[in-house]
Amino acid sequence: MTLTQTKKPQSLQKTLGIGLTLAVTLLWIFALSGAVYVSKNKLNELFDSSLAETAQRIMPLAVVEIINREDPGQAQQIMSFKAHDEHLVYLVRNNLGQILLQSHNADPAIFNQTLLIGFNSSTTHRFYGISAVQNTLHIEIAEPLTQRRAAITEMAISLLWPLILLIPLCFIGSWVFVRYSLRHILAYRNEIESRGGGDLTTVKVEGLPTEIIPIAESVNSLLDRLQRALESERSFTANSAHELRTPIATALAQIQRLQQKVSAGSIQDDMGKIETTLRGLSSLSEKLMQLAKAEGGGLLSAEPHNLISLLQLIVDDSQRSHPAKIITLTLPNNREYMSAIDPDAFAILIRNLLDNAIKHGVYAQPVEISFSSKGILNIVNAASVIPTETLLQLRRRFVRSNISVQGMGLGLAIADAIVSGVGATMTFNSPATGQKDGFEVSVDFSTIKD
Ligand SMILES: Nc1ncnc2c1ncn2[C@@H]1O[C@H](COP(=O)(O)OP(=O)(O)O)[C@@H](O)[C@H]1O
Ligand SMILES: [Mg+2]
């Protein structure tokens, strides 16, 4: 089944971080606009009332001033005590619109040309007009709008400033908080990840959020079913291989007895072939038992063993069965490397690798075995180069690349099951390191945990 993935997976932490920050920012801006709107109205009211107040204060003074003049129709400019910038300017006009009095830097052009009563505004100024002395005098006072605008802008900016701090704080805060809330999920993931293929026991669900517990429980029940399926497969393999042993051994013994009874000839040849087939069957059942053991767990022993003395025993044994073959063994000086791998599992592993080196290597050339003080085993033999794609497949069951000799294609599968079951690593090289051809297998035992 192929899954068509249309969307890239998103990090929950990132989505929540960005989402919450955006929401807070928008809310802040919304609240800010409301505050600015309300204060603007209030401010305008205040400014307006002081504008009107000023006009009403100036009016009586202006009236007295104008009436006391020798020529009341003559325009006059109020001299300031000292040149200064005025925020408020005013004009006093008669009912014909003639200017009778003006503040020292009032520009008549900015004022309304008609005589208006009350508040009104132009694009640049806010005005307030009143009339007195039976509508014969009219005062209009003007205030530039820039002041009101500056006050509002200043306030908006002072409210915007905290956003600069709020955005990163909110993002970091939600990031840290989400990470904190997800810590049990991360621990759960790590626990699943750290497991080797052999460990299918249930994973702890404590501390997980309620949304995740159903998933974790499904994973556990899946692990359980997988464990049972694998166990039944293994025990079936082991049992059938075990049950096959006796009949195969009996058949072999019978054929050997029969061979002695017939004289040399075609019948003897045929019997020889049957014997070879039976031996093949016998070694297949042996390998199947090894594979079942290798995949079944229990590959680590309670106390550590010295791998070097075990290795020496196995190599000596193999040399005795192949007296003509040159096998060299290079060991570190202190002759000791302790490891928790089960001695039986170690023996099965080494035998399979060594048998391969003898069987698949050029017979006239030596097999070189070395074990380093760092726990790295190397077995090198002469052979023609195996292409990399084939090399990658070799550890699968029933995969063989040299079919000129007898075999089942299970040796490296057994070795791989043992190596990954104990937490070691195995690599193949062809050509062997530093050579033009040959085959090299390295197993690193240093990663096995006690
Ligand atoms: N030491 C070796 N030298 C050369 N080729 C090897 C060596 N070990 C394994 N191979 C290759 O890997 C294949 C798979 O090995 P294995 O799983 O042990 O199966 P078998 O030995 O039954 O063929 C072999 O058929 C052979 O081609
Ligand atoms: Mg083999």
Tab-separated table of C-alpha atoms and ligand atoms in Angstrom:
chain	number	residue	atom	x	y	z
A	1	MET	CA	0.000	0.000	0.000
A	2	THR	CA	1.386	3.385	-0.887
A	3	LEU	CA	0.363	6.397	1.131
A	4	THR	CA	-0.001	9.559	-0.931
A	5	GLN	CA	1.277	12.250	1.323
A	6	THR	CA	-0.091	15.632	0.367
A	7	LYS	CA	0.990	17.584	3.443
A	8	LYS	CA	4.342	17.704	5.134
A	9	PRO	CA	4.114	16.665	8.780
A	10	GLN	CA	3.956	19.717	11.051
A	11	SER	CA	5.563	20.111	14.432
A	12	LEU	CA	2.929	20.624	17.128
A	13	GLN	CA	5.355	22.846	19.011
A	14	LYS	CA	5.857	25.109	15.999
A	15	THR	CA	2.146	25.266	15.079
A	16	LEU	CA	1.092	26.114	18.632
A	17	GLY	CA	3.966	28.577	19.077
A	18	ILE	CA	3.080	30.510	15.926
A	19	GLY	CA	-0.692	30.223	16.454
A	20	LEU	CA	-0.655	31.472	20.046
A	21	THR	CA	1.755	34.310	19.245
A	22	LEU	CA	-0.435	35.442	16.346
A	23	ALA	CA	-3.556	35.281	18.506
A	24	VAL	CA	-1.954	37.309	21.314
A	25	THR	CA	-0.615	39.883	18.845
A	26	LEU	CA	-4.008	40.284	17.171
A	27	LEU	CA	-5.781	40.584	20.518
A	28	TRP	CA	-3.264	43.192	21.660
A	29	ILE	CA	-3.722	45.237	18.492
A	30	PHE	CA	-7.506	44.939	18.820
A	31	ALA	CA	-7.426	46.128	22.447
A	32	LEU	CA	-5.020	48.910	21.502
A	33	SER	CA	-7.331	50.194	18.749
A	34	GLY	CA	-10.211	50.268	21.223
A	35	ALA	CA	-8.147	52.174	23.798
A	36	VAL	CA	-6.934	54.682	21.207
A	37	TYR	CA	-10.485	55.256	19.920
A	38	VAL	CA	-11.918	55.920	23.378
A	39	SER	CA	-9.036	58.181	24.461
A	40	LYS	CA	-9.237	60.141	21.213
A	41	ASN	CA	-12.863	61.040	21.909
A	42	LYS	CA	-12.108	61.939	25.522
A	43	LEU	CA	-9.120	64.047	24.522
A	44	ASN	CA	-11.124	65.918	21.897
A	45	GLU	CA	-13.782	66.721	24.473
A	46	LEU	CA	-11.135	68.089	26.846
A	47	PHE	CA	-9.385	70.163	24.191
A	48	ASP	CA	-12.740	71.504	22.962
A	49	SER	CA	-13.866	72.576	26.402
A	50	SER	CA	-10.629	74.460	27.086
A	51	LEU	CA	-10.906	76.079	23.618
A	52	ALA	CA	-14.416	77.321	24.405
A	53	GLU	CA	-13.337	78.445	27.859
A	54	THR	CA	-10.500	80.514	26.403
A	55	ALA	CA	-12.806	82.153	23.817
A	56	GLN	CA	-15.264	83.130	26.546
A	57	ARG	CA	-12.437	84.616	28.640
A	58	ILE	CA	-10.952	86.642	25.784
A	59	MET	CA	-14.264	88.014	24.510
A	60	PRO	CA	-15.032	90.502	27.364
A	61	LEU	CA	-11.429	91.771	27.316
A	62	ALA	CA	-11.601	92.298	23.561
A	63	VAL	CA	-14.935	94.122	23.832
A	64	VAL	CA	-13.564	96.568	26.418
A	65	GLU	CA	-10.425	97.104	24.370
A	66	ILE	CA	-12.355	97.863	21.156
A	67	ILE	CA	-14.977	100.121	22.751
A	68	ASN	CA	-12.306	102.197	24.510
A	69	ARG	CA	-10.486	102.944	21.255
A	70	GLU	CA	-10.596	106.343	19.623
A	71	ASP	CA	-11.393	104.721	16.321
A	72	PRO	CA	-13.127	101.426	16.997
A	73	GLY	CA	-13.190	100.532	13.252
A	74	GLN	CA	-9.390	100.461	13.043
A	75	ALA	CA	-7.795	96.996	13.012
A	76	GLN	CA	-5.255	96.387	15.682
A	77	GLN	CA	-2.789	93.675	16.435
A	78	ILE	CA	-2.115	92.688	20.012
A	79	MET	CA	1.579	93.086	20.673
A	80	SER	CA	3.055	90.188	22.481
A	81	PHE	CA	5.170	90.727	25.552
A	82	LYS	CA	7.841	88.618	24.090
A	83	ALA	CA	7.938	86.808	20.737
A	84	HIS	CA	6.577	83.301	21.397
A	85	ASP	CA	4.919	80.450	19.649
A	86	GLU	CA	1.176	80.519	20.160
A	87	HIS	CA	-0.953	77.409	20.143
A	88	LEU	CA	-4.146	79.396	20.185
A	89	VAL	CA	-4.766	82.319	17.809
A	90	TYR	CA	-7.917	84.460	17.513
A	91	LEU	CA	-9.620	87.083	15.401
A	92	VAL	CA	-12.228	89.600	16.512
A	93	ARG	CA	-14.382	90.791	13.617
A	94	ASN	CA	-17.458	92.996	13.329
A	95	ASN	CA	-20.669	91.765	11.722
A	96	LEU	CA	-19.365	92.868	8.306
A	97	GLY	CA	-16.374	90.584	8.659
A	98	GLN	CA	-13.844	93.425	9.139
A	99	ILE	CA	-11.000	92.476	11.473
A	100	LEU	CA	-10.913	94.637	14.606
A	101	LEU	CA	-8.429	92.719	16.676
A	102	GLN	CA	-6.155	89.775	16.159
A	103	SER	CA	-3.597	87.883	18.204
A	104	HIS	CA	-0.038	88.708	17.290
A	105	ASN	CA	0.670	85.879	14.848
A	106	ALA	CA	-2.840	85.065	13.687
A	107	ASP	CA	-3.026	84.494	9.941
A	108	PRO	CA	-6.552	85.573	8.820
A	109	ALA	CA	-6.359	83.120	5.882
A	110	ILE	CA	-6.708	80.060	8.136
A	111	PHE	CA	-9.960	81.305	9.689
A	112	ASN	CA	-13.485	80.727	8.406
A	113	GLN	CA	-14.546	83.452	6.009
A	114	THR	CA	-18.135	83.431	7.307
A	115	LEU	CA	-18.860	84.179	10.945
A	116	LEU	CA	-19.741	80.808	12.531
A	117	ILE	CA	-20.939	80.119	16.059
A	118	GLY	CA	-19.797	77.057	18.042
A	119	PHE	CA	-17.319	74.359	17.114
A	120	ASN	CA	-16.159	73.472	13.606
A	121	SER	CA	-12.969	72.217	12.003
A	122	SER	CA	-10.920	72.697	8.873
A	123	THR	CA	-8.264	70.220	7.722
A	124	THR	CA	-5.639	71.925	9.879
A	125	HIS	CA	-7.514	73.705	12.722
A	126	ARG	CA	-10.289	73.383	15.237
A	127	PHE	CA	-12.385	76.569	15.662
A	128	TYR	CA	-14.756	77.986	18.217
A	129	GLY	CA	-16.784	81.084	17.512
A	130	ILE	CA	-19.007	83.291	19.736
A	131	SER	CA	-20.568	86.690	19.209
A	132	ALA	CA	-21.291	89.493	21.654
A	133	VAL	CA	-22.701	93.031	21.904
A	134	GLN	CA	-25.926	92.086	20.024
A	135	ASN	CA	-24.045	90.177	17.375
A	136	THR	CA	-21.950	93.205	16.359
A	137	LEU	CA	-18.680	91.560	17.511
A	138	HIS	CA	-17.580	88.040	16.731
A	139	ILE	CA	-14.562	86.229	18.102
A	140	GLU	CA	-13.180	83.108	16.514
A	141	ILE	CA	-10.425	81.197	18.227
A	142	ALA	CA	-8.338	78.572	16.362
A	143	GLU	CA	-6.247	75.729	17.621
A	144	PRO	CA	-3.970	73.670	15.301
A	145	LEU	CA	-5.014	70.005	15.045
A	146	THR	CA	-1.353	68.844	15.090
A	147	GLN	CA	-1.325	68.908	18.880
A	148	ARG	CA	-4.286	66.568	19.243
A	149	ARG	CA	-2.892	64.250	16.580
A	150	ALA	CA	0.532	64.186	18.232
A	151	ALA	CA	-1.027	63.273	21.581
A	152	ILE	CA	-2.977	60.359	20.066
A	153	THR	CA	-0.005	59.097	18.036
A	154	GLU	CA	2.218	59.225	21.084
A	155	MET	CA	-0.237	57.212	23.063
A	156	ALA	CA	-0.666	54.582	20.304
A	157	ILE	CA	3.096	54.224	20.006
A	158	SER	CA	3.579	53.856	23.757
A	159	LEU	CA	0.991	51.052	23.685
A	160	LEU	CA	2.628	49.389	20.656
A	161	TRP	CA	6.056	49.153	22.274
A	162	PRO	CA	5.287	46.227	24.588
A	163	LEU	CA	4.440	44.150	21.480
A	164	ILE	CA	8.126	44.026	20.555
A	165	LEU	CA	8.774	42.261	23.832
A	166	LEU	CA	5.505	40.360	23.862
A	167	ILE	CA	5.936	38.586	20.509
A	168	PRO	CA	9.240	36.782	21.272
A	169	LEU	CA	8.193	36.178	24.886
A	170	CYS	CA	4.925	34.599	23.829
A	171	PHE	CA	6.640	32.477	21.176
A	172	ILE	CA	9.389	31.249	23.493
A	173	GLY	CA	6.910	30.779	26.319
A	174	SER	CA	4.524	28.611	24.321
A	175	TRP	CA	7.490	26.745	22.806
A	176	VAL	CA	8.855	25.876	26.245
A	177	PHE	CA	5.421	25.113	27.638
A	178	VAL	CA	4.489	22.782	24.777
A	179	ARG	CA	7.861	21.062	25.074
A	180	TYR	CA	7.259	20.639	28.794
A	181	SER	CA	3.780	19.215	28.173
A	182	LEU	CA	5.132	16.814	25.554
A	183	ARG	CA	7.972	15.480	27.727
A	184	HIS	CA	6.212	12.199	28.486
A	185	ILE	CA	5.533	11.644	24.791
A	186	LEU	CA	9.218	12.229	24.020
A	187	ALA	CA	10.186	9.784	26.770
A	188	TYR	CA	7.720	7.306	25.307
A	189	ARG	CA	9.233	7.719	21.836
A	190	ASN	CA	12.754	7.291	23.220
A	191	GLU	CA	11.760	4.134	24.989
A	192	ILE	CA	10.346	2.631	21.789
A	193	GLU	CA	13.381	3.786	19.808
A	194	SER	CA	15.955	2.434	22.244
A	195	ARG	CA	14.560	-1.078	22.021
A	196	GLY	CA	16.355	-3.717	20.031
A	197	GLY	CA	14.434	-5.985	17.664
A	198	GLY	CA	14.331	-8.702	20.338
A	199	ASP	CA	12.532	-6.638	22.967
A	200	LEU	CA	8.801	-6.656	22.289
A	201	THR	CA	7.573	-6.269	25.857
A	202	THR	CA	4.915	-3.614	26.549
A	203	VAL	CA	5.929	0.041	26.812
A	204	LYS	CA	5.026	2.051	29.939
A	205	VAL	CA	2.110	4.471	29.401
A	206	GLU	CA	2.382	6.324	32.733
A	207	GLY	CA	2.346	10.099	32.540
A	208	LEU	CA	1.126	10.196	28.949
A	209	PRO	CA	-1.630	12.733	28.142
A	210	THR	CA	-5.108	11.187	27.904
A	211	GLU	CA	-5.209	11.947	24.149
A	212	ILE	CA	-2.143	9.762	23.563
A	213	ILE	CA	-2.966	6.858	25.901
A	214	PRO	CA	-5.285	5.087	23.390
A	215	ILE	CA	-2.471	5.158	20.799
A	216	ALA	CA	0.055	3.853	23.304
A	217	GLU	CA	-2.337	1.106	24.341
A	218	SER	CA	-2.863	0.100	20.704
A	219	VAL	CA	0.909	-0.018	20.242
A	220	ASN	CA	1.197	-2.268	23.288
A	221	SER	CA	-1.477	-4.647	22.080
A	222	LEU	CA	0.196	-4.700	18.655
A	223	LEU	CA	3.558	-5.485	20.274
A	224	ASP	CA	1.882	-8.240	22.238
A	225	ARG	CA	0.368	-9.830	19.146
A	226	LEU	CA	3.671	-9.492	17.291
A	227	GLN	CA	5.528	-11.088	20.177
A	228	ARG	CA	3.146	-14.043	20.208
A	229	ALA	CA	3.294	-14.469	16.425
A	230	LEU	CA	7.089	-14.405	16.442
A	231	GLU	CA	7.289	-16.802	19.371
A	232	SER	CA	4.984	-19.288	17.707
A	233	GLU	CA	7.004	-19.024	14.469
A	234	ARG	CA	10.254	-19.615	16.351
A	235	SER	CA	8.977	-22.487	18.403
A	236	PHE	CA	7.500	-24.049	15.271
A	237	THR	CA	10.887	-23.783	13.508
A	238	ALA	CA	12.798	-25.110	16.505
A	239	ASN	CA	10.349	-27.957	17.109
A	240	SER	CA	10.179	-29.080	13.501
A	241	ALA	CA	13.970	-28.939	13.153
A	242	HIS	CA	14.275	-30.933	16.338
A	243	GLU	CA	11.707	-33.506	15.215
A	244	LEU	CA	13.518	-33.908	11.873
A	245	ARG	CA	16.832	-34.766	13.524
A	246	THR	CA	16.060	-38.328	14.531
A	247	PRO	CA	14.502	-39.543	11.258
A	248	ILE	CA	17.317	-37.920	9.250
A	249	ALA	CA	19.988	-39.535	11.453
A	250	THR	CA	18.222	-42.905	11.174
A	251	ALA	CA	17.981	-42.629	7.389
A	252	LEU	CA	21.671	-41.688	7.186
A	253	ALA	CA	22.691	-44.664	9.295
A	254	GLN	CA	20.539	-47.002	7.185
A	255	ILE	CA	21.926	-45.724	3.902
A	256	GLN	CA	25.486	-46.141	5.210
A	257	ARG	CA	24.727	-49.715	6.218
A	258	LEU	CA	23.174	-50.408	2.801
A	259	GLN	CA	26.200	-48.918	1.036
A	260	GLN	CA	28.412	-51.522	2.645
A	261	LYS	CA	26.180	-54.297	1.333
A	262	VAL	CA	26.265	-53.373	-2.369
A	263	SER	CA	29.378	-53.531	-4.522
A	264	ALA	CA	30.706	-50.479	-6.361
A	265	GLY	CA	28.611	-49.453	-9.349
A	266	SER	CA	25.684	-47.295	-10.308
A	267	ILE	CA	23.639	-48.307	-7.228
A	268	GLN	CA	26.505	-47.307	-4.946
A	269	ASP	CA	26.753	-43.951	-6.800
A	270	ASP	CA	23.017	-43.362	-6.361
A	271	MET	CA	23.296	-44.192	-2.696
A	272	GLY	CA	26.175	-41.716	-2.409
A	273	LYS	CA	23.869	-39.014	-3.825
A	274	ILE	CA	21.129	-39.914	-1.372
A	275	GLU	CA	23.667	-39.699	1.464
A	276	THR	CA	24.773	-36.203	0.318
A	277	THR	CA	21.156	-35.046	0.182
A	278	LEU	CA	20.511	-36.431	3.654
A	279	ARG	CA	23.600	-34.627	5.004
A	280	GLY	CA	22.315	-31.413	3.438
A	281	LEU	CA	18.958	-31.954	5.150
A	282	SER	CA	20.715	-32.618	8.435
A	283	SER	CA	22.706	-29.401	8.202
A	284	LEU	CA	19.532	-27.500	7.213
A	285	SER	CA	17.745	-28.699	10.331
A	286	GLU	CA	20.836	-27.748	12.385
A	287	LYS	CA	20.871	-24.230	10.859
A	288	LEU	CA	17.133	-23.802	11.419
A	289	MET	CA	17.621	-24.641	15.091
A	290	GLN	CA	20.459	-22.125	15.299
A	291	LEU	CA	18.323	-19.466	13.625
A	292	ALA	CA	15.434	-20.111	16.033
A	293	LYS	CA	17.836	-19.745	18.968
A	294	ALA	CA	19.473	-16.633	17.523
A	295	GLU	CA	16.128	-14.907	17.005
A	296	GLY	CA	14.646	-16.085	20.278
A	297	GLY	CA	16.499	-13.841	22.706
A	298	GLY	CA	18.475	-15.016	25.721
A	299	LEU	CA	21.645	-14.098	23.872
A	300	LEU	CA	23.217	-12.338	26.847
A	301	SER	CA	24.484	-14.181	29.888
A	302	ALA	CA	24.354	-13.028	33.491
A	303	GLU	CA	28.132	-12.835	33.919
A	304	PRO	CA	30.718	-11.790	31.343
A	305	HIS	CA	32.993	-14.281	29.588
A	306	ASN	CA	36.421	-13.927	28.070
A	307	LEU	CA	35.727	-13.883	24.338
A	308	ILE	CA	39.382	-14.424	23.422
A	309	SER	CA	39.719	-17.814	25.100
A	310	LEU	CA	36.373	-18.856	23.561
A	311	LEU	CA	37.604	-17.712	20.159
A	312	GLN	CA	40.831	-19.712	20.559
A	313	LEU	CA	38.876	-22.884	21.367
A	314	ILE	CA	36.586	-22.493	18.351
A	315	VAL	CA	39.487	-21.779	15.965
A	316	ASP	CA	41.455	-24.789	17.266
A	317	ASP	CA	38.392	-26.959	16.785
A	318	SER	CA	37.921	-25.724	13.249
A	319	GLN	CA	41.625	-26.230	12.443
A	320	ARG	CA	41.296	-29.858	13.583
A	321	SER	CA	38.414	-30.443	11.159
A	322	HIS	CA	40.320	-28.757	8.284
A	323	PRO	CA	43.957	-29.752	8.870
A	324	ALA	CA	45.088	-28.667	5.388
A	325	LYS	CA	43.677	-25.134	5.687
A	326	ILE	CA	45.940	-22.314	6.962
A	327	ILE	CA	44.110	-20.332	9.659
A	328	THR	CA	46.021	-17.516	11.362
A	329	LEU	CA	44.838	-15.925	14.600
A	330	THR	CA	46.122	-12.533	15.820
A	331	LEU	CA	45.235	-11.603	19.397
A	332	PRO	CA	45.972	-8.633	21.668
A	333	ASN	CA	48.734	-9.051	24.266
A	334	ASN	CA	46.609	-9.303	27.384
A	335	ARG	CA	44.476	-12.115	25.897
A	336	GLU	CA	41.368	-10.923	27.668
A	337	TYR	CA	38.197	-9.273	26.438
A	338	MET	CA	35.207	-9.697	28.737
A	339	SER	CA	31.716	-9.464	27.302
A	340	ALA	CA	28.180	-10.373	28.319
A	341	ILE	CA	27.352	-12.255	25.106
A	342	ASP	CA	26.163	-15.806	25.788
A	343	PRO	CA	29.061	-18.264	25.057
A	344	ASP	CA	26.816	-20.591	22.991
A	345	ALA	CA	25.582	-17.689	20.878
A	346	PHE	CA	29.172	-16.478	20.432
A	347	ALA	CA	30.258	-19.970	19.320
A	348	ILE	CA	27.384	-20.225	16.796
A	349	LEU	CA	28.309	-16.796	15.419
A	350	ILE	CA	32.034	-17.515	15.047
A	351	ARG	CA	31.452	-20.989	13.578
A	352	ASN	CA	29.160	-19.636	10.896
A	353	LEU	CA	31.585	-16.872	9.928
A	354	LEU	CA	34.586	-19.197	10.005
A	355	ASP	CA	32.807	-21.928	8.012
A	356	ASN	CA	31.968	-19.333	5.385
A	357	ALA	CA	35.590	-18.146	5.199
A	358	ILE	CA	36.799	-21.719	4.734
A	359	LYS	CA	33.986	-22.720	2.377
A	360	HIS	CA	33.739	-19.614	0.181
A	361	GLY	CA	37.395	-18.495	0.328
A	362	VAL	CA	40.169	-19.617	-2.052
A	363	TYR	CA	41.236	-22.885	-0.431
A	364	ALA	CA	44.979	-22.439	-0.995
A	365	GLN	CA	44.946	-19.033	0.696
A	366	PRO	CA	44.879	-18.547	4.478
A	367	VAL	CA	41.969	-17.315	6.582
A	368	GLU	CA	43.176	-14.443	8.760
A	369	ILE	CA	41.365	-13.908	12.025
A	370	SER	CA	42.193	-11.039	14.369
A	371	PHE	CA	40.650	-9.731	17.567
A	372	SER	CA	41.615	-6.273	18.759
A	373	SER	CA	41.850	-5.056	22.345
A	374	LYS	CA	38.902	-2.759	21.529
A	375	GLY	CA	36.664	-5.762	20.897
A	376	ILE	CA	36.665	-5.808	17.100
A	377	LEU	CA	36.781	-9.163	15.359
A	378	ASN	CA	38.008	-9.363	11.749
A	379	ILE	CA	37.896	-12.402	9.519
A	380	VAL	CA	39.537	-12.003	6.102
A	381	ASN	CA	39.755	-14.572	3.313
A	382	ALA	CA	40.738	-14.524	-0.337
A	383	ALA	CA	37.727	-14.445	-2.686
A	384	SER	CA	36.606	-12.668	-5.814
A	385	VAL	CA	35.043	-9.263	-5.238
A	386	ILE	CA	31.311	-9.263	-4.385
A	387	PRO	CA	29.430	-6.218	-5.747
A	388	THR	CA	28.074	-3.796	-3.131
A	389	GLU	CA	24.369	-4.417	-3.974
A	390	THR	CA	24.862	-8.144	-3.368
A	391	LEU	CA	26.848	-7.430	-0.195
A	392	LEU	CA	23.869	-5.536	1.221
A	393	GLN	CA	21.543	-8.506	0.646
A	394	LEU	CA	23.757	-11.255	2.108
A	395	ARG	CA	22.416	-11.094	5.647
A	396	ARG	CA	18.889	-11.945	4.504
A	397	ARG	CA	17.674	-15.517	4.855
A	398	PHE	CA	18.301	-17.889	1.942
A	399	VAL	CA	20.353	-15.308	0.020
A	400	ARG	CA	23.534	-16.790	-1.482
A	401	SER	CA	25.987	-15.412	-3.979
A	402	ASN	CA	28.373	-18.373	-4.274
A	403	ILE	CA	26.349	-21.415	-5.313
A	404	SER	CA	29.365	-23.509	-6.357
A	405	VAL	CA	29.573	-24.926	-2.828
A	406	GLN	CA	26.832	-26.461	-0.721
A	407	GLY	CA	24.921	-24.212	1.610
A	408	MET	CA	21.529	-22.959	2.655
A	409	GLY	CA	22.035	-19.207	2.682
A	410	LEU	CA	21.299	-19.131	6.409
A	411	GLY	CA	24.801	-18.644	7.873
A	412	LEU	CA	24.897	-14.857	7.668
A	413	ALA	CA	21.208	-14.573	8.645
A	414	ILE	CA	22.022	-16.466	11.869
A	415	ALA	CA	25.126	-14.291	12.441
A	416	ASP	CA	23.086	-11.129	11.879
A	417	ALA	CA	20.339	-12.236	14.279
A	418	ILE	CA	22.911	-12.893	17.021
A	419	VAL	CA	24.832	-9.667	16.399
A	420	SER	CA	21.751	-7.423	16.423
A	421	GLY	CA	20.208	-9.387	19.299
A	422	VAL	CA	23.170	-8.589	21.586
A	423	GLY	CA	23.565	-5.005	20.375
A	424	ALA	CA	26.806	-5.515	18.440
A	425	THR	CA	27.365	-4.511	14.787
A	426	MET	CA	28.562	-6.506	11.786
A	427	THR	CA	29.924	-5.106	8.513
A	428	PHE	CA	31.076	-6.753	5.297
A	429	ASN	CA	33.799	-5.455	3.005
A	430	SER	CA	34.671	-6.731	-0.412
A	431	PRO	CA	37.449	-6.179	-1.446
A	432	ALA	CA	38.921	-6.573	2.034
A	433	THR	CA	40.419	-3.396	3.571
A	434	GLY	CA	43.743	-2.571	1.963
A	435	GLN	CA	43.458	-5.324	-0.681
A	436	LYS	CA	42.370	-5.624	-4.298
A	437	ASP	CA	39.990	-8.510	-3.674
A	438	GLY	CA	38.907	-10.837	-0.877
A	439	PHE	CA	36.094	-10.746	1.663
A	440	GLU	CA	36.216	-9.261	5.133
A	441	VAL	CA	33.691	-9.441	7.904
A	442	SER	CA	34.058	-7.272	11.026
A	443	VAL	CA	32.053	-7.572	14.224
A	444	ASP	CA	32.265	-4.824	16.837
A	445	PHE	CA	31.556	-6.314	20.272
A	446	SER	CA	32.331	-3.092	22.128
A	447	THR	CA	28.738	-1.824	21.870
A	448	ILE	CA	27.287	-4.755	23.879
A	449	LYS	CA	25.804	-3.500	27.147
A	450	ASP	CA	26.541	-5.443	30.332
B	1	LIG	N1	33.870	-15.457	3.844
B	1	LIG	C1	33.229	-15.314	2.694
B	1	LIG	N2	33.901	-15.149	1.535
B	1	LIG	C2	33.242	-14.975	0.388
B	1	LIG	N3	31.895	-14.954	0.276
B	1	LIG	C3	31.185	-15.122	1.369
B	1	LIG	C4	31.794	-15.281	2.644
B	1	LIG	N4	30.818	-15.393	3.572
B	1	LIG	C5	29.655	-15.321	2.912
B	1	LIG	N5	29.853	-15.150	1.604
B	1	LIG	C6	28.814	-15.009	0.583
B	1	LIG	O1	27.590	-14.779	1.237
B	1	LIG	C7	26.610	-15.739	0.847
B	1	LIG	C8	25.693	-16.008	2.008
B	1	LIG	O2	26.393	-16.653	3.057
B	1	LIG	P1	25.599	-17.605	4.018
B	1	LIG	O3	24.399	-16.854	4.513
B	1	LIG	O4	26.529	-18.121	5.061
B	1	LIG	O5	25.081	-18.746	3.091
B	1	LIG	P2	25.878	-20.029	2.536
B	1	LIG	O6	27.185	-20.056	3.237
B	1	LIG	O7	24.995	-21.117	2.904
B	1	LIG	O8	25.997	-19.783	1.088
B	1	LIG	C9	27.394	-16.924	0.401
B	1	LIG	O9	26.667	-17.656	-0.564
B	1	LIG	C10	28.643	-16.286	-0.202
B	1	LIG	O10	28.412	-15.949	-1.535
B	2	MG	MG	27.378	-20.071	5.301
